[in-house]
């Protein structure tokens, strides 16, 4: 018998070895390949932006919890770390560091801790931070350094437009997709990640690799990413089929912009997505549709951030209408 | 407080009296402010004219010429200005629907040779902090003294000479288009205005 | 010019009249009666919606007050006699005066006198831990110390004493709404008459165990020795299941029982200190008026 | 197409609550339960549609011909106030449960900027006609309903959350509204 | 003596304890809608203060004559009249403010603050109290709107009362002049206000 | 494909340390403490007095009402006291204390009675014996069997299900019983089929007990009425609603019983007890108990007399290990943590589990991250995270609307929650309050 008093508690007395901390660090691991690609593409800049975001997210979480809220500090649980990384992944490489810090403050202070911390936030913190910056500083947020192979210096960041930006501008000016095709990177380039855009949305390959890892580790289920990407593909496919000169083909839509990053890592945020599989599918469908609507008809070239935030707002509603079927709720029991 | 019982009579009477008094007051105030209101509306135009036109000594407002232009809903107004007996220039309204939030309406003052003297934004609904910067000195400065026949009224991005507002290319395009429209009208009507007075 | 004034007068007056007429007709046609007294009474009640009166809220209590002929059994503990008299006045009914009462904690099982024998892991809530077992100590009657009572008090009249692990009632703030009595799964809390200067004498223990066992679990337990019962001149004390209880209706606060209790189980509050007996200060619960700031 | 644009505009892009700031009071006040917010949305839909119809006609056929458009505010609000009160009295009789649920809030509709605001905005529609005005009113109330119901469901969820002490109540509700409005910015430029 | 003390309380409560914006959440639409700059906030505040004051006076004068069934319509007509007066005066004499405030001027009519005070206070109290109440509440409103307008203008535009303190192309938080910024700024101002008043109390 | 229930469930490490350990007989202790409430329902009424001499199997407490059960002396000896003893929750309960008469042989007599396969009794008589001999369900709930089997004529019943699932980790009592007493259990099943007039019986066994499945398959060969079904290893396969769903694809309605879908479920232990009662007139006085734990010297399965203090069982496996922090009566998923080792074995005690420091700690609860794991594993289709929050915030009526009452308290949700939330603690509490509210209303 141990000298300490015996423990009494209600059942169950054993627990699986999965912890929320492990889930979070799995996500961090999954993001490593994409980070390496961004390092390769953007060099030092990628490192600066990511470090700034991660450090400021952790720091704000620590400071606010310790001195403002006076609650337990939870920076060890990995969620602020993910928020930092994903925020950075959603920013262009050349953005001034102070803006990254502001974005982190909004993400952690406004979107997460104001609601009581991990688990209670309605909206995806990293995306709130990102959209806040996008709306506040549209210029810096759409200044895309182009990929220069092995570019490791900060200075010669050349700005170029993203694929979606090119298409949007071009179509607005009456050009056709085929006339634009010269300036659009090829599907292969997009897949491997030699194009311009936010830090983390470079390589579809690296992102999918991490995503598959997460699915294999059962951190996320396939429902959200697959539905989001499928609905984007189907919807853009329909428009493309109707008028291929005005609407880009679905492959471009799926591979470009933040579609994959959003579908695998941001729409799947456990806290801000529905709990049931049925709910997840509805949620993801909404994201896909809104993304396409914004991309094709709205004023922003890219819409997945907004789409995720909008659907985040619907999560409580989805959760209360798409409940699991209760056992034994069949009206009439069948006896032979 | 003692509540007053509601009866048909007192309900009708009270509402009748209240509205009666309200009607009287409002009618009266309206009468009082009718003129100042009109004056305020005119003043706005007059002020705008003063800003965009070079020095003049006629009253351009009554001399206004309204022309229909295919591309815009409202008719375009041309305010000719004279100094001494010479043609000093004209202020022309221009509009574009292609602003970020729709209509952008300007008043462009031209010198007789077609050079832009100054521009004033009459109406716009652009996003504060973005599109609204078109009213800023820094932006407007680039148009002054430019002759649209040589200065391409297009955003740099589209191959023109206009330096776009940061983050507000759309607004800039609309602005440029409105200016271009005013210029086109001015050019087509310049001679008739000149003649009209001479 | 004057036309405009005339028109506006005519138009508005017309609209006004029409509106009045329509409203009149509609209100006659769709008339629903509601006793205006209900609103009056509701306004008199404190609006704490604490349910101390037995009705789910002040509004429904008002309905009940207006609806019943005899309101002498109905009482709002928060508003007290003052409010009840006001209500009675408005309704033209009589009320019964009630002695003001206050909550007392009938257990002194601090960590010091009652050692912990097990460690509980689970939500810190008396109701929940009571559901799965008898508590971290060997006394299965005493306070569980998880503060459900403090939690439910709407008037900040209770706090948990960190050192003893027991709740404390701030007598001045207690409105005797009874929420805590209801919340306590062990029925530790009792409403007792407040008396003058808040003098109270009561047995601070609920342990029904036989003397030895009780004493082993907790050194200030009532061991059912009946000494207080024997000495009480007013027969205010009853013995039941090895436990003494002082009936406030008969107790005259003579303090004789306090002296004879071998385990210091009987609590007296707010009496002047006495010279002839040196009480252990750790045992008598002092009512502290201030609430510490750091309770979360 | 025109109607589709009005609908999308009023519901998503220029949502009366989230971007026009009309009807904020009931939005913040009647949104603690999804069920009540549905009731409130219904009431607003009803009042807004009727009010816009009446005021549009009043404006078009009385005020403008008589040159009395400066009486717009006062006549509109009088019509709305009388209308709401009428609905209130009728509801009390016809559907007491609904009245119970909305009771306190019906008078709020009178002082709901959304109703008057939409009535006034409806006058300014491009190539306006009665049908368009009414459709605009319906779309606007749909936008109101959308915002209100989503907001209410979020608030129901937050009831179960441990909101920090200082944020509880007003601030957190405003913050949610703000973030909701931020998300809806994504629809910018759709119409 | 007691009377004046009472009136002071009455006045102060509108600014602090029952601040219409931060505490009572009244009149939120203009609060959020027009406060993209400090000047607009101030203008709207003053316009509202005027209407509130006038309608409180009239309502408290005629309160005993109004039957309950037409109370609201009658009050509204009174309020609407003053609003229309304000509207006409602004258009005539301060046209640029008139344009800035736009649809929110007629909407003063439906500002819950005004009807609420008319209903809850002026219709139950005497003239002096009603005037003091209107002034207190109105000032509370003015202060709140100006503060919110100033905050949004500073953050969003880098200026206050049109006075710029950063260069024209400095990066300001445009979000704060946009609708979401109004909600967010007010949320945190309300916290600040609560903390401040709690400290004062 | 192995049969199983469609939604939810978990698969914790099985840890069946004792599955190959034959059941040993624990010698009767010197003193037994027999509580009078060992079953669900009304406690039995004591019919003996201090100093009375009692024989093995003598009724010492009589059924106290309809849902109640007789209690028999597990040993021969003298009643020394009618005392209080703490129950699993630590509260005091009435019990009968018997000092074993060391001289009385019946205390040590071999209980392995010869098999009697022939069924000679009428259904009424069978049910009477089940009632008289104090048979209660040994699967966990200790519901008096005669009540369960007392089926009204108008109820349709077509299948008897024998629960040999034993899905709880660690426990092997049913497993061993099925191996060692397979023939008796088969007879017991036939007795019940005869008594209930059903043609069909299914024995459900989890696939991790291949030997038991084989054993029964052999024994049931040639009896078309009795099927043996291998089930997927998934907790809580043994919950009767899940079992009925898995075996027959019938869903027991929300607040219903298996009987509502024409089924009666009994645990294998109960069946064995019924066999002994009917064929040998032997009351329920002892049961198989698995005493287990990773740090124990010799974890074993025992035949234990009812009333034996748990401390004696632990002594029998080599005493309590150094770093023990928790002692559980029952399995790790549903068992109760004990406050003291003085608690006696009762009819419902299926195992004693001794857990060490690192296994015992529940971890600190964190905020729910709405991962939905709990929703996924809940076999009843509930939303545990929601129920917990509602219960925590005191919204019991809402919780009742969310079907909190249908929770079977399997603990799967608490088991998986990555944030270590005490979900079931709160749900159980919410159920209690919701039940109170319900009965207040009615
Ligand atoms: C809420 C919001 C308001 C905007 N307002 C304007 C605006 O007033 N004028 C404008 O040209 N662009 C505005 N934009 C940005 C356009 O969508 C578009 O991104 C931009 O005009 C083109 O970017 P560029 O100027 O950097 O090339 C706004 C965007 C958002 C989200
Ligand atoms: C309060 C209560 C009443 C029950 N009534 C009946 C009954 O009338 N008929 C029956 O066959 N079983 C009845 N049962 C037994 C259940 O069918 C079931 O076997 C028992 O609850 C144990 O199941 P468990 O171990 O899965 O919880 C009852 C159980 C309880 C708890
Ligand atoms: C989560 C859960 C798991 C259960 N697991 C088993 C089990 O493994 N074996 C078993 O016999 N009974 C188990 N039961 C009890 C059964 O539901 C049911 O009560 C029992 O089989 C009825 O038989 P009895 O009356 O003979 O005890 C479990 C109950 C629950 C709620
Ligand atoms: C699969 C997964 C995805 C996540 N995605 C995000 C995300 O997109 N943005 C973010 O801020 N945090 C993300 N997190 C971290 C964490 O859940 C988030 O900060 C919570 O919303 C904080 O309450 C993610 C965590 C996991 C496990
Ligand atoms: S013995 Fe009495 S005083 Fe001690 S803990 Fe138990 S109830 Fe409290
Ligand atoms: S008095 Fe009762 S409710 Fe209060 S802490 Fe003790 S046991 Fe809990
Ligand atoms: S809610 Fe109940 S039934 Fe569902 S997993 Fe949890 S304990 Fe099991
Ligand atoms: S398993 Fe735990 S963290 Fe996940 S949803 Fe359920 S309660 Fe929340
Ligand atoms: S205040 Fe004393 S009972 Fe709550």
PDB file of C-alpha atoms and ligand atoms in Angstrom, chain C residues 101-103 149 152-158 169-171 173-181 189 191, ligand 9:
ATOM      1  CA  UNK C 101     -33.507  33.481  10.321  1.00  0.00           C
ATOM      2  CA  UNK C 102     -30.000  32.957   9.123  1.00  0.00           C
ATOM      3  CA  UNK C 103     -28.070  30.016   7.750  1.00  0.00           C
ATOM      4  CA  UNK C 149     -23.562  26.062  -0.951  1.00  0.00           C
ATOM      5  CA  UNK C 152     -25.537  28.841  -5.161  1.00  0.00           C
ATOM      6  CA  UNK C 153     -25.663  31.805  -2.822  1.00  0.00           C
ATOM      7  CA  UNK C 154     -26.817  34.742  -4.890  1.00  0.00           C
ATOM      8  CA  UNK C 155     -25.979  37.283  -2.254  1.00  0.00           C
ATOM      9  CA  UNK C 156     -22.286  36.532  -1.753  1.00  0.00           C
ATOM     10  CA  UNK C 157     -23.127  35.671   1.795  1.00  0.00           C
ATOM     11  CA  UNK C 158     -20.906  32.612   1.973  1.00  0.00           C
ATOM     12  CA  UNK C 169     -21.877  32.348   6.418  1.00  0.00           C
ATOM     13  CA  UNK C 170     -21.588  36.113   6.481  1.00  0.00           C
ATOM     14  CA  UNK C 171     -24.584  36.693   8.672  1.00  0.00           C
ATOM     15  CA  UNK C 173     -25.486  39.396   4.012  1.00  0.00           C
ATOM     16  CA  UNK C 174     -27.544  36.251   4.422  1.00  0.00           C
ATOM     17  CA  UNK C 175     -31.120  36.886   3.377  1.00  0.00           C
ATOM     18  CA  UNK C 176     -32.180  33.448   4.457  1.00  0.00           C
ATOM     19  CA  UNK C 177     -33.343  32.540   0.981  1.00  0.00           C
ATOM     20  CA  UNK C 178     -32.581  28.907   1.648  1.00  0.00           C
ATOM     21  CA  UNK C 179     -30.724  28.163  -1.552  1.00  0.00           C
ATOM     22  CA  UNK C 180     -27.759  26.760   0.327  1.00  0.00           C
ATOM     23  CA  UNK C 181     -29.923  24.525   2.476  1.00  0.00           C
ATOM     24  CA  UNK C 189     -27.072  23.892   6.667  1.00  0.00           C
ATOM     25  CA  UNK C 191     -31.965  28.126   9.041  1.00  0.00           C
TER      26      UNK C 191
HETATM   27  S1  LIG G   9     -27.898  33.988   1.624  1.00  0.00           S
HETATM   28 FE1  LIG G   9     -28.140  32.775   3.355  1.00  0.00          FE
HETATM   29  S2  LIG G   9     -29.089  31.210   2.403  1.00  0.00           S
HETATM   30 FE2  LIG G   9     -28.259  32.137   0.732  1.00  0.00          FE
END
